[in-house]
Amino acid sequence: MADAKPMTKLLVDGVAIEVPPEYTLLQACEAAGAEIPRFCFHERLSIAGNCRMCLVEVKGGPPKPVASCAMAVRDLRPAAKGELPAVLTKSPMVKKARRGVMEFLLINHPLDCPICDQGGECDLQDQAIAFGFSGSRYAENKRAVEDKYIGPLVRTSMNRCIHCTRCVRFTAEVAGTGDMGAIGRGEDMEITTYLETAMTSELQGNVADLCPVGALLPKPYSFKARSWELAKTDSVDVMDALGSAIRVDSRSREVMRILPRTNDAVNEEWISDKTRQIVDGLKTRRLDRPYLRESGKLRPATWREVFAAIAAKMKASRPEKIGALAGDLCAVEEMFALKLLMESLGGTSFDCRQDGTKLDPKFGRASYLFNPTVAGIEEADAITIVGSNPRREAPVLNARVRKRWLRGNLLLGVIGEQADLTYEYNYLGAGPETLARFVDRPPAQKERPMLLLGQGALARPDGLAILAQAAKAALALGCIKPGWLGFGILHTAAARVGGLDLGFVPGRGGLDAEAMAKNGNLDVLFNLGADEIDVAPGAFVIYQGTHGDRGAHRADVILPGATYTEKSGLYVNTEGRVQLAERANFPPGDAREDWTILRALSAVLGKTLPFDSLHALRAKLYAQAPHLAKLDSILPGEAADIEKLAAVEAGAPSAAPFVSPVGDFYMTNPIARASAVMAECSALARLLLQQAAE
C-alpha cells in the first residue's frame, strides 16, 4: 500500500485545516471555506500573481499583505511556541489592501456596465461590489486603448483590460498557438495579437470565458441577450466524438449561445470554437415541413401524404431491397427505433458507418473504444498517433495531449500527416508500412504506452487490415498489460460509438453503407441524417434530417427532424462514456423529434413499434443494452478483444498514406455548413493556409 501524502496543518481565520504542502495559500483558504477574490489566478493556467486581488495576511510573516496565489503552504514559517501558522482573510489589513487594489484597477476602467455584454456575469463588477469602495478618489482622464481585430469569433473592448494575462497564458499553454501577448510597458502596455491578425487556434473562443472584465467577448453573441433572460440547459456537444459538457442558453424557442460546463473527465472546462459558435447554424436552412418529390421537384406536403408515399414504396419492395443509414449526429434513441423498424420489415441492410470505417462490434467493444479514456492521456508516458490529426478531429482532446506533453517525459510519435499539432513529436512515417515496422519491434521500456488510431487509417478499403495491424503493434509496444489498456480509437462522429453499441451494422447478407449508396443495390433507402455520403440515383430515398444539405437534395421524401438541442437524447462518446443531451428548445414548424416520426411511420407500415413514449423507448433500449442506463459511466472493453483483433486475417494493406478525414475543421456536418460564422472561419483558415504556403 502506498504511503499517505504528508499534510500540513494551519489556521485560516481561526479554523484548523490540513492540506498538502504544495497547495497555494489561496487553495488552502478555499479548502477552509474562505472566499478569496482573484482576477489573474485560474486553476488551469500558470500562476502570474499580477492582479494582487487575492491578498491575505500571514501571522508571523512579513508586515504586509501576501498574494495568496503565489505563496505555497510549505513556505509558511512556523509560528512561535509551536503554534500553527495562521492566515487571515478578513482582517482590517486585508480589507484595506483589497479596497486599494480595486481602486487602482478601476482607475482606467470605463463606466460602461449598462452597455457591456459582460454585465451580470462580470467578475470585476461582482468583486468591486463585494470588496471595493463605494467611490474613487481619482479624477484624472482615463487611459484609452484602441480595440484590436483578433478574428471573427472574439470581439475586443480593450479599454476594459486590466492586464490579468489569462488570455495570453491560455493561448500559450492550453491552445499552444501563442497567438496573444503584451506589448509596451506600464500604462502603455496592451494585450494584442502583435500584428492585429486573427487568432489561429480552434479553441480561441475560450478566452472570452476566461476574461474577467469584458475586454474579450464572443463576437457573434454581442448585444443579443442578457444572462438573466436566458434559460440554461445542460447538454453535450455533438460536433465531434469527444462529448464535451456544454450549457445551452436559450430565449423562447431560440438558442442564443453555447458555453462549456466543467467536466474534468472529458473536456475540463474548454470547448472548441465549432461547438461554441454553430448557434446560427441551428436555425438556418432548416427543414420545417415534410416534402415529397413529384415530377423531379420537391414540394411541401402533409405528414399523411409522405407517409402514404413511403408505405407504397416499402410494400412494393422486398426486405432485402430496403436499407437504412444513420448519420453522425443521431442520438441513440432514434437509431434504436430505426433498427427495430428495419428488423420488423425483415431488412438486414443498415449501417451507422457512412464514412466506411471498418470498425465492427463483432470484434468486441475494446476494438472501437478509446480504451485509455480521455483523462488517461495524462497517465501515458508514450503516445503513438496513427492516421489522425487530433487538432482538427477533436481539439479539446488534443489540448489534453499537449497538457501531458508539457509535463515532460513523454515519448510522442506520429504516423500519418505531418501537421502542426501544437506540440513537438517524432514524425515516424506516412502510412501502413511504418505501422508494420512496429509489429516486430521490441516494446519500449514504458509503463503506460498508448496507441491512438484515427479514422484516417480506418475509413478506407484496407481499413480492417490496418485495424488488425494496429492491434498487433499495440501488443508489440506493450500497450496492453494488467491495469492498462492503451489501444484507443479516436472517432470523429458523435453517433458512432452509440451505433456500434446497438449493433447498427449490416446483419447476415446485409449491405454496408458504401454498397447501399451504389445504384441498383436497393429499392428504398431510409437516410437518418447521413449527409456525408453520396447516394447514387436509382433508389427511393427517404431523408429524415434537420437541414437542407446533401441528404435532402438527394431525397424523394423529406421528414423534418430535430437537432441535438431540440430533443432529449443519449450519446456515447469516443471513450464509451454514456451522456445525456437535454432538450433546450423546440423544433421549428412541423419538425418533430426523430423517434416520434419513426413511431408514427411504423404504425402506417403496419409494424407498430412497441413504445408510445420516450420513457417506454428507453426501457426497451436499456433491456437490450443495460450499460446505456448508467449515465456518465464507461463500460470498459476487454484486453482479450485486442488479442482477437490482432489475429484477424484481412490481407495486406495498401501503401497509400494516411490522411485525416477532417479537411476543413469548420465544415464537418450540416449544422456547421449552415452557419455563416463557420463559413467566415473556414474562409479565413483557407486564406491563412494559402499565405503560409506562399
XYZ file of C-alpha atoms in Angstrom:
694
model
C 0.000 0.000 0.000
C 1.362 3.419 -0.967
C 2.298 5.797 1.843
C -0.199 8.587 2.519
C 0.870 12.010 1.298
C 2.212 14.291 4.032
C -0.181 17.033 5.087
C 0.419 20.433 6.653
C -1.727 21.946 9.389
C -2.553 25.648 9.513
C -5.212 28.042 10.716
C -7.380 30.007 8.290
C -9.467 32.643 10.056
C -9.182 30.554 13.191
C -10.259 27.300 11.503
C -7.712 24.471 11.659
C -7.283 22.539 8.390
C -4.898 20.015 6.862
C -3.813 20.466 3.242
C -0.963 19.181 1.052
C 2.147 21.354 1.410
C 2.185 22.109 -2.324
C -1.170 23.913 -2.060
C -1.086 27.656 -2.512
C -2.473 29.784 0.290
C -5.405 30.582 -1.987
C -6.260 26.901 -2.324
C -5.824 26.365 1.405
C -8.125 29.273 2.209
C -10.779 27.959 -0.149
C -10.459 24.492 1.404
C -11.308 26.167 4.711
C -14.368 27.808 3.167
C -12.972 31.338 2.853
C -13.775 33.383 -0.254
C -10.702 34.757 -1.968
C -11.221 37.262 -4.821
C -8.968 36.923 -7.845
C -8.590 38.080 -11.447
C -5.319 36.699 -12.790
C -5.403 33.348 -10.992
C -7.018 30.411 -12.797
C -6.843 26.787 -11.710
C -5.800 25.511 -15.151
C -3.242 28.197 -16.008
C 0.189 29.028 -14.659
C 0.440 31.499 -11.777
C 1.043 35.098 -12.803
C 0.489 36.897 -9.495
C -0.080 40.252 -11.144
C -3.575 41.404 -10.133
C -2.894 41.371 -6.346
C -6.581 40.988 -5.563
C -6.075 37.745 -3.602
C -4.143 39.398 -0.775
C -4.214 37.791 2.679
C -2.424 38.431 5.975
C 0.050 35.851 7.280
C 0.701 35.975 11.008
C 4.373 35.845 11.748
C 5.103 36.671 8.123
C 6.083 39.953 6.517
C 4.236 43.024 7.861
C 2.319 43.437 4.632
C -0.364 41.566 2.692
C 0.717 38.464 0.753
C -0.533 37.365 -2.695
C -2.145 34.050 -1.755
C -1.962 32.649 -5.294
C 1.826 32.894 -5.398
C 2.800 31.589 -1.955
C 2.749 27.886 -1.087
C 1.699 26.403 2.220
C 5.158 24.866 2.591
C 6.654 28.381 2.533
C 4.889 29.412 5.743
C 7.264 29.951 8.656
C 6.487 28.048 11.851
C 4.755 30.202 14.434
C 6.294 30.895 17.815
C 5.791 28.491 20.717
C 4.786 25.649 18.426
C 1.546 27.300 17.323
C 0.102 26.577 13.895
C 0.810 29.042 11.078
C -2.164 31.387 10.730
C -3.656 33.060 7.664
C -6.261 35.811 7.916
C -8.588 36.666 5.030
C -10.852 39.223 6.702
C -8.529 41.297 8.862
C -8.536 45.127 8.622
C -5.194 44.979 6.787
C -6.611 42.620 4.159
C -9.814 44.606 3.654
C -7.919 47.876 3.268
C -5.423 46.292 0.856
C -8.136 44.786 -1.344
C -10.014 48.073 -1.474
C -6.831 49.800 -2.553
C -6.163 47.222 -5.275
C -9.731 47.518 -6.553
C -9.439 51.302 -6.606
C -6.301 51.034 -8.728
C -7.910 48.527 -11.091
C -10.823 50.892 -11.685
C -8.694 53.965 -12.373
C -8.778 53.365 -16.127
C -11.785 51.058 -16.379
C -14.671 52.677 -18.311
C -18.002 53.137 -16.559
C -19.908 51.225 -19.246
C -21.570 48.441 -17.254
C -25.064 49.219 -18.633
C -23.926 48.543 -22.205
C -21.278 45.877 -21.560
C -22.135 42.364 -22.712
C -20.382 41.002 -19.648
C -22.833 42.776 -17.338
C -24.411 40.283 -14.990
C -21.543 37.812 -15.451
C -18.606 40.101 -14.704
C -16.049 39.183 -12.049
C -14.897 42.805 -11.819
C -18.448 44.006 -11.269
C -19.105 41.410 -8.570
C -15.821 41.905 -6.748
C -15.989 45.710 -6.903
C -19.279 45.499 -5.012
C -18.071 42.840 -2.557
C -14.525 44.047 -1.843
C -14.206 47.619 -3.153
C -15.021 51.181 -2.068
C -18.245 52.960 -2.891
C -16.320 55.523 -4.955
C -12.921 56.528 -6.282
C -10.513 59.289 -5.302
C -9.074 59.563 -8.821
C -10.327 62.269 -11.164
C -7.670 62.080 -13.912
C -8.548 61.221 -17.513
C -8.842 57.516 -18.188
C -6.421 55.706 -20.466
C -7.795 54.938 -23.935
C -6.762 51.817 -25.873
C -7.678 51.083 -29.449
C -9.751 47.926 -29.970
C -7.915 45.177 -31.807
C -9.053 42.787 -34.532
C -8.211 39.275 -33.357
C -10.547 37.218 -35.545
C -14.209 36.600 -36.329
C -15.025 34.908 -33.015
C -13.789 37.292 -30.321
C -14.668 40.988 -30.028
C -12.326 43.319 -28.165
C -13.048 46.269 -25.898
C -9.536 46.866 -24.672
C -10.318 49.960 -22.576
C -11.624 47.456 -20.034
C -8.482 45.300 -19.944
C -6.793 45.017 -16.520
C -3.804 43.020 -17.829
C -4.617 39.844 -15.921
C -2.949 37.942 -18.844
C -5.336 34.982 -18.634
C -5.834 35.114 -22.416
C -2.079 35.261 -23.019
C -1.438 32.244 -20.800
C -4.305 30.294 -22.338
C -3.066 30.683 -25.926
C 0.498 29.879 -24.863
C -0.195 26.957 -22.536
C -3.528 25.318 -23.432
C -4.126 26.219 -27.076
C -0.416 26.069 -27.888
C -0.517 28.730 -30.592
C 0.862 31.678 -28.614
C -1.425 33.998 -30.538
C -1.720 36.678 -27.864
C 0.831 38.643 -25.890
C 1.624 42.031 -24.416
C 3.427 44.972 -25.991
C 4.541 48.149 -24.262
C 5.256 48.791 -20.596
C 3.462 50.437 -17.722
C 0.354 52.342 -18.735
C 1.298 51.794 -22.394
C 1.015 48.028 -22.064
C -1.550 46.455 -24.409
C -2.749 42.889 -24.956
C -2.819 42.057 -28.662
C -2.031 39.521 -31.363
C 1.068 41.623 -32.178
C 0.219 42.377 -35.834
C -3.529 42.505 -35.117
C -4.044 39.305 -37.066
C -6.718 36.717 -36.391
C -6.055 34.038 -33.798
C -5.403 30.637 -35.342
C -6.433 28.258 -32.578
C -9.536 26.056 -32.762
C -10.017 26.865 -29.059
C -9.756 30.659 -29.249
C -13.336 31.311 -28.091
C -12.378 30.162 -24.595
C -10.503 33.429 -23.990
C -13.884 35.195 -23.813
C -14.893 32.866 -20.964
C -11.582 33.463 -19.211
C -11.661 37.263 -19.435
C -12.878 38.569 -16.056
C -13.711 42.117 -17.169
C -15.395 42.071 -20.600
C -12.349 43.126 -22.600
C -12.749 39.978 -24.727
C -16.280 38.978 -25.689
C -17.873 36.454 -28.076
C -18.371 38.469 -31.260
C -21.351 36.582 -32.785
C -23.284 36.858 -29.494
C -22.637 40.567 -28.986
C -25.657 42.591 -27.866
C -28.032 39.646 -28.359
C -29.240 38.982 -24.797
C -28.568 39.467 -21.099
C -27.689 36.494 -18.938
C -30.800 36.799 -16.764
C -33.059 36.483 -19.830
C -31.774 33.044 -20.729
C -32.963 29.566 -19.815
C -29.936 27.367 -19.136
C -29.918 23.680 -20.118
C -27.166 21.122 -19.520
C -26.272 19.160 -22.639
C -23.384 17.538 -24.505
C -21.603 18.553 -27.684
C -22.039 16.539 -30.898
C -19.659 18.465 -33.170
C -17.047 15.747 -32.574
C -16.946 12.443 -30.731
C -15.432 13.783 -27.502
C -18.810 14.651 -25.968
C -17.763 17.879 -24.255
C -20.064 19.024 -21.452
C -21.911 22.159 -22.566
C -24.651 24.501 -21.416
C -27.211 25.649 -23.967
C -28.659 29.089 -23.197
C -31.952 29.777 -24.947
C -34.563 32.515 -25.029
C -38.071 31.467 -26.017
C -37.616 28.994 -28.921
C -34.177 30.250 -29.956
C -30.738 29.090 -28.853
C -28.691 32.199 -28.062
C -25.314 30.784 -27.075
C -23.426 27.643 -26.053
C -20.966 27.639 -23.151
C -18.752 24.939 -21.604
C -19.527 23.081 -18.401
C -16.750 21.746 -16.226
C -16.141 18.015 -16.632
C -12.614 17.028 -15.649
C -13.035 13.553 -17.114
C -13.778 14.826 -20.626
C -13.265 18.475 -21.589
C -12.120 20.061 -18.300
C -13.718 23.470 -18.934
C -12.842 24.091 -22.583
C -14.866 23.652 -25.773
C -13.900 24.058 -29.418
C -14.887 27.068 -31.499
C -17.179 24.929 -33.642
C -19.015 23.724 -30.550
C -19.441 27.286 -29.313
C -20.305 29.182 -32.477
C -22.560 26.958 -34.606
C -25.535 28.624 -32.925
C -26.687 30.435 -36.072
C -26.493 27.149 -37.992
C -29.172 25.661 -35.723
C -31.822 27.951 -37.257
C -30.525 28.497 -40.815
C -31.513 26.325 -43.805
C -33.802 24.305 -41.547
C -36.286 21.720 -42.764
C -39.544 22.686 -41.068
C -42.139 20.716 -43.071
C -42.365 17.413 -44.955
C -41.561 17.395 -48.672
C -42.416 14.988 -51.468
C -40.698 14.806 -54.871
C -43.072 14.900 -57.834
C -42.014 15.325 -61.471
C -38.429 15.780 -60.338
C -39.176 18.595 -57.895
C -39.735 18.675 -54.163
C -42.993 20.196 -52.994
C -44.328 20.810 -49.472
C -46.626 18.007 -48.352
C -48.542 16.807 -45.328
C -47.388 14.066 -42.983
C -50.211 11.879 -44.253
C -49.043 12.286 -47.871
C -45.395 11.497 -47.225
C -46.215 8.505 -45.009
C -48.549 7.155 -47.712
C -45.797 7.531 -50.350
C -43.288 5.738 -48.115
C -45.734 2.936 -47.321
C -46.449 2.397 -51.025
C -42.729 2.090 -51.828
C -41.993 -0.127 -48.846
C -44.825 -2.565 -49.648
C -43.684 -2.793 -53.270
C -40.111 -3.695 -52.246
C -38.621 -6.936 -50.974
C -36.964 -6.776 -47.493
C -33.507 -7.367 -48.956
C -34.006 -4.295 -51.160
C -34.669 -1.973 -48.214
C -31.775 -0.323 -46.346
C -31.119 2.314 -43.701
C -28.265 4.708 -42.923
C -27.696 6.591 -39.660
C -25.789 9.860 -39.690
C -23.088 11.296 -37.466
C -25.348 13.432 -35.235
C -28.009 10.821 -34.383
C -28.921 10.110 -30.777
C -29.046 6.503 -29.603
C -32.856 6.523 -29.293
C -33.644 7.164 -32.957
C -31.021 4.681 -34.147
C -32.559 2.080 -31.852
C -36.057 2.856 -33.170
C -34.880 2.686 -36.798
C -33.110 -0.627 -36.167
C -36.279 -2.114 -34.642
C -38.296 -0.875 -37.606
C -35.851 -2.357 -40.127
C -35.825 -5.685 -38.320
C -39.642 -5.759 -38.225
C -39.621 -5.263 -42.018
C -37.171 -8.146 -42.430
C -34.279 -5.936 -43.555
C -30.652 -6.582 -42.642
C -29.041 -3.709 -44.555
C -28.441 -0.915 -42.052
C -25.252 0.898 -41.164
C -24.106 3.763 -38.922
C -20.670 3.984 -40.592
C -21.326 6.325 -43.505
C -17.606 7.139 -43.790
C -16.812 3.463 -44.499
C -14.772 2.807 -41.361
C -14.130 -0.898 -40.811
C -14.946 -0.954 -37.101
C -17.426 -3.658 -36.127
C -18.946 -4.690 -32.778
C -18.300 -8.363 -33.616
C -14.646 -7.776 -32.693
C -15.599 -6.686 -29.157
C -16.182 -3.319 -27.548
C -12.479 -2.684 -26.926
C -11.913 -2.753 -30.698
C -13.763 0.533 -31.203
C -13.338 2.479 -27.937
C -10.747 4.982 -26.793
C -9.873 2.481 -24.081
C -7.262 4.513 -22.123
C -10.005 7.161 -21.599
C -9.528 10.875 -22.191
C -8.345 11.511 -18.647
C -5.983 8.529 -19.043
C -3.964 10.533 -21.566
C -2.390 12.299 -18.599
C -1.126 8.952 -17.280
C 0.503 7.858 -20.545
C 4.282 8.005 -20.887
C 4.355 7.220 -24.635
C 1.764 8.074 -27.287
C 1.800 6.955 -30.914
C -0.769 8.755 -33.093
C -1.716 6.787 -36.219
C -3.866 8.151 -39.061
C -5.230 11.085 -37.122
C -4.928 14.838 -36.818
C -6.429 15.314 -33.340
C -6.118 19.097 -33.589
C -8.803 19.092 -36.312
C -10.723 15.982 -35.256
C -11.008 16.729 -31.504
C -9.271 19.987 -30.497
C -10.103 19.659 -26.801
C -8.638 16.147 -26.682
C -5.593 17.486 -28.497
C -5.224 20.090 -25.748
C -5.195 17.213 -23.242
C -2.316 15.578 -25.176
C -0.492 18.914 -25.137
C -1.086 19.216 -21.391
C 0.592 15.833 -20.908
C 3.441 16.819 -23.252
C 4.124 19.985 -21.250
C 4.762 17.890 -18.129
C 7.680 16.237 -19.902
C 8.987 12.667 -20.015
C 6.636 11.744 -22.863
C 7.677 9.802 -25.952
C 5.427 11.100 -28.735
C 5.289 9.837 -32.328
C 3.044 10.376 -35.352
C 2.325 8.133 -38.330
C 0.297 9.945 -40.984
C 0.040 13.626 -41.818
C 2.918 15.834 -40.731
C 0.824 18.673 -39.306
C 1.168 21.336 -36.620
C -0.429 19.689 -33.581
C 0.716 22.472 -31.157
C 3.334 20.176 -29.607
C 6.575 18.565 -30.725
C 6.624 14.942 -31.840
C 8.769 12.443 -33.695
C 7.481 12.046 -37.233
C 7.746 8.329 -37.943
C 6.233 7.965 -41.411
C 3.215 8.469 -43.612
C 1.438 5.147 -43.964
C 0.901 1.438 -43.214
C 4.474 0.408 -43.938
C 5.635 2.472 -40.946
C 2.977 0.913 -38.725
C 4.064 -2.556 -39.873
C 7.580 -1.931 -38.556
C 6.190 -1.626 -35.023
C 4.747 -5.142 -35.095
C 8.126 -6.835 -34.752
C 9.787 -4.110 -32.705
C 10.665 -4.921 -29.077
C 8.486 -2.917 -26.699
C 9.818 0.365 -25.361
C 10.604 0.462 -21.660
C 7.487 2.408 -20.824
C 4.912 1.772 -18.140
C 1.824 3.134 -19.897
C 2.272 3.410 -23.682
C -0.730 4.381 -25.800
C -1.585 3.847 -29.464
C -4.147 6.367 -30.759
C -5.735 5.157 -34.007
C -7.728 7.642 -36.077
C -10.355 7.317 -38.772
C -7.815 8.338 -41.412
C -6.406 4.820 -41.037
C -9.754 3.003 -40.823
C -12.137 4.737 -43.246
C -10.527 3.262 -46.361
C -10.853 -0.036 -48.260
C -7.972 -1.670 -46.370
C -9.191 -0.332 -43.009
C -9.715 -3.791 -41.492
C -6.179 -4.882 -42.363
C -4.819 -1.697 -40.760
C -7.025 -2.198 -37.691
C -5.612 -5.703 -37.215
C -2.100 -4.441 -37.838
C -2.589 -1.652 -35.267
C -3.760 -4.241 -32.713
C -0.585 -6.257 -33.347
C 1.508 -3.105 -32.981
C -0.239 -2.246 -29.700
C 0.583 -5.696 -28.336
C 4.181 -5.445 -29.528
C 4.629 -1.987 -27.979
C 3.336 -3.133 -24.610
C 0.158 -1.068 -24.754
C -1.857 -3.986 -23.351
C -0.901 -5.001 -19.823
C -2.618 -5.601 -16.482
C -4.288 -2.387 -15.336
C -3.644 -0.584 -18.612
C -5.422 -0.885 -21.969
C -3.560 1.591 -24.152
C -5.265 0.862 -27.503
C -7.586 3.752 -28.366
C -9.794 4.617 -31.352
C -10.415 8.337 -31.893
C -13.808 8.763 -33.548
C -14.960 11.809 -35.479
C -18.743 11.197 -35.281
C -20.770 11.714 -32.104
C -23.199 8.917 -33.047
C -20.639 6.275 -33.978
C -19.951 4.519 -30.671
C -23.651 4.511 -29.769
C -24.475 2.962 -33.135
C -21.814 0.292 -32.725
C -23.048 -0.442 -29.200
C -26.517 -1.044 -30.661
C -25.157 -3.256 -33.424
C -26.348 -0.829 -36.105
C -24.230 -2.607 -38.723
C -25.256 -4.959 -41.532
C -26.757 -8.276 -40.464
C -26.355 -11.604 -42.272
C -26.471 -10.920 -46.012
C -26.903 -7.173 -45.433
C -25.177 -4.364 -47.329
C -22.861 -1.797 -45.775
C -23.103 1.971 -46.314
C -20.884 2.009 -49.404
C -22.859 -0.774 -51.080
C -26.221 0.778 -50.181
C -25.185 4.061 -51.789
C -24.491 2.400 -55.156
C -27.029 2.325 -57.940
C -29.185 -0.782 -58.256
C -28.500 -2.386 -54.885
C -31.593 -1.034 -53.123
C -35.134 -0.017 -53.991
C -35.705 2.026 -50.822
C -33.091 3.746 -48.645
C -34.032 5.322 -45.315
C -31.450 8.040 -44.627
C -31.474 9.173 -40.989
C -29.380 12.339 -41.165
C -26.465 10.906 -43.165
C -25.157 13.946 -45.076
C -21.542 12.919 -45.667
C -22.238 10.215 -48.250
C -23.273 10.471 -51.918
C -26.206 8.214 -52.789
C -26.314 7.263 -56.458
C -29.529 7.724 -58.464
C -31.905 4.806 -58.523
C -33.187 4.068 -55.039
C -36.182 5.819 -53.491
C -34.545 7.873 -50.706
C -36.367 8.868 -47.527
C -34.355 11.555 -45.775
C -35.092 12.344 -42.141
C -32.955 15.230 -41.006
C -32.693 18.848 -39.982
C -31.043 20.860 -42.747
C -31.239 21.318 -46.483
C -27.894 19.638 -47.004
C -26.610 16.857 -49.260
C -29.062 14.248 -47.964
C -32.095 16.485 -48.524
C -31.019 17.337 -52.080
C -30.959 13.648 -52.988
C -34.215 12.782 -51.189
C -37.523 11.737 -52.691
C -39.251 12.264 -49.355
C -38.106 14.620 -46.598
C -39.155 14.142 -42.974
C -38.123 17.165 -40.833
C -36.349 16.136 -37.633
C -34.875 17.815 -34.561
C -31.322 18.962 -33.854
C -29.468 17.877 -30.729
C -30.652 20.966 -28.813
C -34.302 20.221 -29.669
C -34.592 16.725 -28.222
C -33.567 14.693 -25.229
C -31.114 12.061 -26.406
C -28.325 9.730 -25.333
C -24.878 9.896 -26.899
C -21.842 7.688 -26.283
C -18.512 9.426 -26.708
C -15.300 8.057 -28.165
C -14.210 6.525 -24.823
C -17.603 4.806 -24.345
C -18.997 7.291 -21.800
C -22.813 7.440 -21.844
C -24.059 11.039 -21.828
C -27.439 12.749 -21.911
C -28.260 15.816 -24.006
C -31.336 17.553 -22.615
C -33.807 19.474 -24.773
C -33.205 23.233 -24.669
C -35.770 24.421 -27.240
C -38.346 23.067 -29.678
C -38.064 22.165 -33.388
C -39.376 24.713 -35.894
C -42.637 24.383 -37.804
C -43.793 20.820 -38.397
C -40.427 19.277 -37.470
C -40.623 16.597 -34.786
C -38.303 14.572 -32.578
C -36.868 11.738 -34.630
C -38.122 8.786 -32.593
C -41.703 10.122 -32.762
C -41.521 10.253 -36.572
C -40.317 6.652 -36.731
C -43.015 5.539 -34.291
C -45.742 7.211 -36.388
C -44.323 5.774 -39.621
C -44.194 2.264 -38.157
C -47.944 2.403 -37.482
C -48.631 3.378 -41.105
C -46.435 0.496 -42.292
C -48.345 -1.936 -40.086
C -45.234 -2.661 -37.995
C -46.042 -0.573 -34.918
C -43.014 -0.138 -32.665
C -43.506 -1.318 -29.058
C -43.417 2.072 -27.320
C -45.501 5.251 -27.170
C -43.231 7.493 -25.104
C -39.574 8.306 -24.704
C -39.646 6.619 -21.303
C -41.002 3.405 -22.832
C -38.464 3.565 -25.672
C -35.593 3.884 -23.195
C -36.947 0.984 -21.147
C -36.725 -1.225 -24.282
C -33.285 0.227 -25.055
C -31.926 -0.453 -21.569
C -33.233 -4.002 -21.694
C -31.134 -4.633 -24.807
C -28.094 -2.553 -23.784
C -28.066 -2.200 -19.972
C -24.860 -0.157 -19.891
C -26.668 2.733 -21.610
C -28.771 3.248 -18.485
C -25.699 4.281 -16.477
C -25.129 7.935 -17.302
C -21.601 9.367 -17.202
C -20.114 5.900 -16.785
C -17.971 3.736 -19.050
C -18.374 0.016 -19.638
C -14.712 -0.841 -20.291
C -13.534 -3.075 -23.082
C -11.515 -6.218 -22.506
C -7.884 -6.788 -23.422
C -8.844 -10.134 -24.963
C -10.728 -8.229 -27.686
C -7.470 -6.642 -28.870
C -5.746 -10.026 -28.948
C -8.596 -11.457 -31.048
C -8.446 -8.437 -33.332
C -4.733 -8.939 -33.876
C -5.463 -12.478 -35.079
C -7.889 -11.318 -37.801
C -6.705 -12.175 -41.298
C -7.631 -9.275 -43.604
C -4.881 -9.313 -46.207
C -2.106 -6.806 -46.683
C -2.857 -3.071 -46.501
C -2.071 -0.777 -49.405
C 0.831 1.644 -49.379
C -1.406 4.744 -49.526
C -0.508 7.292 -46.813
C -2.927 8.065 -44.002
C -4.988 11.236 -44.470
C -7.211 12.754 -41.800
C -10.909 12.630 -42.750
C -11.368 16.191 -41.465
C -10.006 18.538 -44.098
C -11.928 21.637 -43.020
C -12.488 21.773 -39.266
C -15.341 24.269 -39.619
C -17.405 22.367 -42.224
C -17.867 18.820 -40.954
C -21.651 18.496 -40.579
C -24.898 20.098 -41.840
C -25.278 22.387 -38.812
C -21.767 23.783 -39.273
C -22.246 24.175 -43.026
C -25.411 26.194 -42.404
C -23.580 28.608 -40.100
C -22.415 31.943 -41.512
C -19.920 32.242 -38.652
C -18.362 28.880 -39.513
C -18.231 29.883 -43.185
C -16.286 33.011 -42.242
C -13.896 30.984 -40.078
C -13.425 28.447 -42.879
C -12.632 31.146 -45.429
C -10.148 32.770 -43.048
C -8.455 29.425 -42.332
C -8.042 28.779 -46.073
C -6.584 32.262 -46.538
C -4.079 31.789 -43.723
C -3.115 28.389 -45.139
C -2.585 29.924 -48.570
C -0.477 32.740 -47.129
C 1.636 30.244 -45.190
C 2.208 28.218 -48.355
C 3.387 31.305 -50.222
